[in-house]
PDB file of C-alpha atoms in Angstrom:
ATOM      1  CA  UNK A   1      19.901  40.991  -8.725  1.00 42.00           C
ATOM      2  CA  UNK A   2      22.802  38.603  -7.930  1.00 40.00           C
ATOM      3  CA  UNK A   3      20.661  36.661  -5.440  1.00 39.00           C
ATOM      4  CA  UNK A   4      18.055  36.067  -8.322  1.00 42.00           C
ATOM      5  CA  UNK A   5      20.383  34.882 -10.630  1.00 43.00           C
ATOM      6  CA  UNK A   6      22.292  32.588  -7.863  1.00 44.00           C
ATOM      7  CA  UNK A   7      18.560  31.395  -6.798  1.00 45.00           C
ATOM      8  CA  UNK A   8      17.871  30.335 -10.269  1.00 42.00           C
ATOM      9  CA  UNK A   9      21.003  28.881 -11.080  1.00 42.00           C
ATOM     10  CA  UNK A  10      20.401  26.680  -7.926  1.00 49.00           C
ATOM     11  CA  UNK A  11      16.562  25.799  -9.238  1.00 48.00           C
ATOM     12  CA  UNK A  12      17.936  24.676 -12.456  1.00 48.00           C
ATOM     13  CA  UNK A  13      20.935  22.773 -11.302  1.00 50.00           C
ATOM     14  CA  UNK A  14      18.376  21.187  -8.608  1.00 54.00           C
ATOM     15  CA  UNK A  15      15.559  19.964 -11.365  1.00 48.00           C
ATOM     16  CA  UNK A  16      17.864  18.744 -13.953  1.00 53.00           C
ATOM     17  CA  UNK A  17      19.749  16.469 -11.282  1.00 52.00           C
ATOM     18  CA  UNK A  18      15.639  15.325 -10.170  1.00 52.00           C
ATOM     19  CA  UNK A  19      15.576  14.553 -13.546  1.00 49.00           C
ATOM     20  CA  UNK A  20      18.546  12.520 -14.079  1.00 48.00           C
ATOM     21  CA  UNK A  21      17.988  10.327 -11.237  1.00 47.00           C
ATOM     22  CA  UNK A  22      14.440   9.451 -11.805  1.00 51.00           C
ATOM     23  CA  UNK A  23      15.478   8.895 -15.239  1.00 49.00           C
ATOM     24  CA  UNK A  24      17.730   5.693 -13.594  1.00 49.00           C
ATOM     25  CA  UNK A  25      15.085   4.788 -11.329  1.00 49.00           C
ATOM     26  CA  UNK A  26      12.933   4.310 -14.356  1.00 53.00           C
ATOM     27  CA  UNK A  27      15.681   2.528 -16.159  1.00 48.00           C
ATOM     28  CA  UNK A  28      15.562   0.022 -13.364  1.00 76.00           C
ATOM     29  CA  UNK A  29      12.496  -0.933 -12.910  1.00 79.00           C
ATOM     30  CA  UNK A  30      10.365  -4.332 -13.718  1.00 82.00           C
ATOM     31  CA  UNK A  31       7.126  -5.689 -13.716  1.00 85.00           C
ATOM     32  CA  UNK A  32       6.273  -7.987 -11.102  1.00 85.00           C
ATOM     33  CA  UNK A  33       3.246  -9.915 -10.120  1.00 88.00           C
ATOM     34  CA  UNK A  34       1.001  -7.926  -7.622  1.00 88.00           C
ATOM     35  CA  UNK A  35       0.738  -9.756  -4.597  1.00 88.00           C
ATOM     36  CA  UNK A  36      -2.740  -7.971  -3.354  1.00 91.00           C
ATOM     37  CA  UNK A  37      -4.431  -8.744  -7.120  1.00 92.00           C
ATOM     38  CA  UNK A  38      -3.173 -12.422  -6.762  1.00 91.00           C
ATOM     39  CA  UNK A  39      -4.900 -12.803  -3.270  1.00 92.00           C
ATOM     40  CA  UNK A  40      -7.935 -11.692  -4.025  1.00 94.00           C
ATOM     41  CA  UNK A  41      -8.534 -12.644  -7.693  1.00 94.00           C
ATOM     42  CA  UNK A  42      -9.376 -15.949  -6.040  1.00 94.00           C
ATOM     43  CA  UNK A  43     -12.743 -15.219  -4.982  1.00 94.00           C
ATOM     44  CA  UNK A  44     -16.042 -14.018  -6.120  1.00 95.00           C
ATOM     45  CA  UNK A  45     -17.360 -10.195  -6.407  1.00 96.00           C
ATOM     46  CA  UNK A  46     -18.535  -9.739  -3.234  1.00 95.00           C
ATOM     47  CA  UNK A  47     -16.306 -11.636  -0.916  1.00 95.00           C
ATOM     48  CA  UNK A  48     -15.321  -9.639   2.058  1.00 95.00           C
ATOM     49  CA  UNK A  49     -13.099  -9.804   5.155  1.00 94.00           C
ATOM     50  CA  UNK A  50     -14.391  -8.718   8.585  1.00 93.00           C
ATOM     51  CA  UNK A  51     -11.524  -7.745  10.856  1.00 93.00           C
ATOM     52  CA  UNK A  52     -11.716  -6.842  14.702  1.00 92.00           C
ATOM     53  CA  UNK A  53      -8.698  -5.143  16.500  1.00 91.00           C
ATOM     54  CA  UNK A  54      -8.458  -4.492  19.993  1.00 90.00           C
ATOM     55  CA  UNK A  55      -5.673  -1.587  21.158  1.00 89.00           C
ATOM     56  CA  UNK A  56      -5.104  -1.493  24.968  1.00 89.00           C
ATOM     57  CA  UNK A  57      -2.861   1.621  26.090  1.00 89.00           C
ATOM     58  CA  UNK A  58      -2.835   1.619  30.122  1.00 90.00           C
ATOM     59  CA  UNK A  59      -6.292   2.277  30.847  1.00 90.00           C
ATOM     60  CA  UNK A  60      -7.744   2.922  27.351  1.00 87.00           C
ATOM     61  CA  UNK A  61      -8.978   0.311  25.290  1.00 87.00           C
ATOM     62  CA  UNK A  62      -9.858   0.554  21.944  1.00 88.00           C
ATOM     63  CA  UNK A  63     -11.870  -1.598  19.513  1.00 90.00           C
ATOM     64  CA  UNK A  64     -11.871  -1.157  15.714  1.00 91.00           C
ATOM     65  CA  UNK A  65     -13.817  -3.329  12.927  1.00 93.00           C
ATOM     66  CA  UNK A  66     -12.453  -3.074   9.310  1.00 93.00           C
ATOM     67  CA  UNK A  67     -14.459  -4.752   6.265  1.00 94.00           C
ATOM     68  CA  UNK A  68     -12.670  -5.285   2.796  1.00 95.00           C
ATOM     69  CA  UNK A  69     -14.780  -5.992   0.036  1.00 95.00           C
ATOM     70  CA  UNK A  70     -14.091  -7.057  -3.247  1.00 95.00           C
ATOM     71  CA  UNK A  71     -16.094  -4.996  -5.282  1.00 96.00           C
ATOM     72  CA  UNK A  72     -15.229  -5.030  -8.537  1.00 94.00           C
ATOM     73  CA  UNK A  73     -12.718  -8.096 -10.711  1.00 93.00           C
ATOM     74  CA  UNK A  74     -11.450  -7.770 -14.040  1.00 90.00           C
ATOM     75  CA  UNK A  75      -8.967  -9.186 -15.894  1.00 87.00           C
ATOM     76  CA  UNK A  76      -6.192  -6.922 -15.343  1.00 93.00           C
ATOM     77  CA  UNK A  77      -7.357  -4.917 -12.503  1.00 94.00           C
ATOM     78  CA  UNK A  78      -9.804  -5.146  -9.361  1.00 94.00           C
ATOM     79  CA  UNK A  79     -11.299  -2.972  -6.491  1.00 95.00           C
ATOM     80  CA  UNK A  80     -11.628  -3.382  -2.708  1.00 95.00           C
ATOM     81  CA  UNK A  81     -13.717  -1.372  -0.668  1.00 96.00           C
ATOM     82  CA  UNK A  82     -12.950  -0.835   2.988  1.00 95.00           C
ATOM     83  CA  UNK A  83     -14.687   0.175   5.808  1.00 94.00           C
ATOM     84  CA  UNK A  84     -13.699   1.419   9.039  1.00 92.00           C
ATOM     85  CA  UNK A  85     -15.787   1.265  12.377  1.00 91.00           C
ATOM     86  CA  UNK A  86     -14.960   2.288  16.399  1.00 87.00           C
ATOM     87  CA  UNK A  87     -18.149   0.515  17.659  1.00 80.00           C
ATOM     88  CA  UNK A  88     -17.439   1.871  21.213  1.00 78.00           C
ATOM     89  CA  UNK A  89     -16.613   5.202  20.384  1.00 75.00           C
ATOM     90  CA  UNK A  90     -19.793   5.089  17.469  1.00 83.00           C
ATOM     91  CA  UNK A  91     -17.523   6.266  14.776  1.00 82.00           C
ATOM     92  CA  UNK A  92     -17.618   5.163  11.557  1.00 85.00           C
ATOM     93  CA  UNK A  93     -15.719   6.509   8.509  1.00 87.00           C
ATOM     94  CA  UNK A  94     -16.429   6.574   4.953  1.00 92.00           C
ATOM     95  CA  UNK A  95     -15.577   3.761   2.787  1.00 93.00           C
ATOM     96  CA  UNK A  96     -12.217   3.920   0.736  1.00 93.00           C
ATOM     97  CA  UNK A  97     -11.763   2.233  -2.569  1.00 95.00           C
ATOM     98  CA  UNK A  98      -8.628   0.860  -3.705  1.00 94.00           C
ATOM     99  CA  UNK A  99      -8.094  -0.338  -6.981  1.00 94.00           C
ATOM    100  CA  UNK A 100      -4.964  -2.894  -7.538  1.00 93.00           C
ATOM    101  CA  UNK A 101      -3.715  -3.736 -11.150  1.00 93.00           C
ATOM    102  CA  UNK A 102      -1.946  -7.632 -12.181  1.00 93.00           C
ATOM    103  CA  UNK A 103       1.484  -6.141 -11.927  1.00 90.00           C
ATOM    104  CA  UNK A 104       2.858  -3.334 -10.245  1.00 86.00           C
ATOM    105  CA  UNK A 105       6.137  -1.925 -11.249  1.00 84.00           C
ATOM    106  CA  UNK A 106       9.056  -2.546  -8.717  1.00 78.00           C
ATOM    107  CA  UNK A 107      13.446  -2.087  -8.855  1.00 74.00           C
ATOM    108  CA  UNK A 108      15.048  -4.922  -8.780  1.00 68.00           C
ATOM    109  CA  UNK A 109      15.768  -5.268  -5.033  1.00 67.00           C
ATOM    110  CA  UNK A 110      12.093  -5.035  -4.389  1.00 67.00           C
ATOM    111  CA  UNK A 111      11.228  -7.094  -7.476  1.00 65.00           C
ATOM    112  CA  UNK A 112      13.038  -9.893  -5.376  1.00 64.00           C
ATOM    113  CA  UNK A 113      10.797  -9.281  -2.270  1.00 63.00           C
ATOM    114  CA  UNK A 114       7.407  -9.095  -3.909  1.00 62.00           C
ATOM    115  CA  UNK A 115       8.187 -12.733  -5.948  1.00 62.00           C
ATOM    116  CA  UNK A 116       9.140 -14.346  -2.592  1.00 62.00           C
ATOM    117  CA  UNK A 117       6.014 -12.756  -1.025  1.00 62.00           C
ATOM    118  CA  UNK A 118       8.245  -9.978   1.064  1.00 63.00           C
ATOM    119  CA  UNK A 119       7.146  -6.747   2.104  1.00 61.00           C
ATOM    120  CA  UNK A 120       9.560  -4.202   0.301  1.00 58.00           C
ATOM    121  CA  UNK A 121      12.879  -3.287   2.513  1.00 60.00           C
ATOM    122  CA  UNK A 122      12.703  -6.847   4.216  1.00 63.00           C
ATOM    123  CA  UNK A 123      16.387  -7.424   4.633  1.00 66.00           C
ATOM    124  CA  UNK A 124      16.103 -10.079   7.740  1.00 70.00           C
ATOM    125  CA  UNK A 125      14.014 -13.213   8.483  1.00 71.00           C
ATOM    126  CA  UNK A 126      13.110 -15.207  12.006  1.00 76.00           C
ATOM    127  CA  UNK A 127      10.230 -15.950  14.001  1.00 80.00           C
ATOM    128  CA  UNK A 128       7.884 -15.020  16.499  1.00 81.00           C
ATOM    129  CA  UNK A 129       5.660 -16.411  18.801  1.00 81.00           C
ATOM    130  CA  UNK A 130       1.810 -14.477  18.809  1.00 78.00           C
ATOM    131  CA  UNK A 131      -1.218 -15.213  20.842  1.00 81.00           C
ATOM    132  CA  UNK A 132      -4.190 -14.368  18.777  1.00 75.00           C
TER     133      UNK A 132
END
């Protein structure tokens, strides 16, 4: 009986500090430009993007063709559909939909990132050289 009462105790205690602190987080966050509406709000319904990517682990090589499409564009909201291929292995998965809105909410540290065209968490900067 003890143990029950402990073990609630601790349940409570656990989901009113949850609450609390995504109480702040709420408190802190803004509404910032998304950067994947902005890029494709550009073009036409219809516009897609083929992509080809070649994995080569030792002996195993790997090909994989994506399409994004931009299915649907609103004002405040559009949808892209992708596709997924593995020509060489003859797979080829279902399309996903993913709908992106004009702003997405953000705290202020990744507010920052997203305006300067960051990914979220990008605390360093340099370069690299890539052969494509």
């Amino acid at each position: 009986m003890m143990f029950t009462r402990i073990t609630c105790l601790m349940a409570a205690a656990t989901l009113i500090t949850s609450f609390c602190v995504h109480a702040e987080d709420k408190a802190e966050l803004t509404k910032v430009d998304n950067p994947d509406f902005k890029n494709w709000s550009k073009f036409k319904e219809g516009t897609y993007v083929t992509v080809l990517s070649t994995t080569e682990a030792g002996e195993t090589k790997t090909e994989t063709k994506m399409w994004y499409t931009l299915k649907t564009l609103g004002g405040d909201s559009l949808s892209v559909e992708n596709e997924t291929a593995q020509p060489n292995a003859k797979v080829k998965n279902p399309p996903v939909v993913r709908d992106f809105t004009k702003t997405v909410e953000a705290d202020a540290k990744s507010a920052d990132n997203v305006k300067l065209g960051k990914p979220s968490g990008t605390t360093e900067e340099g370069t690299e050289t890539l052969k494509v």
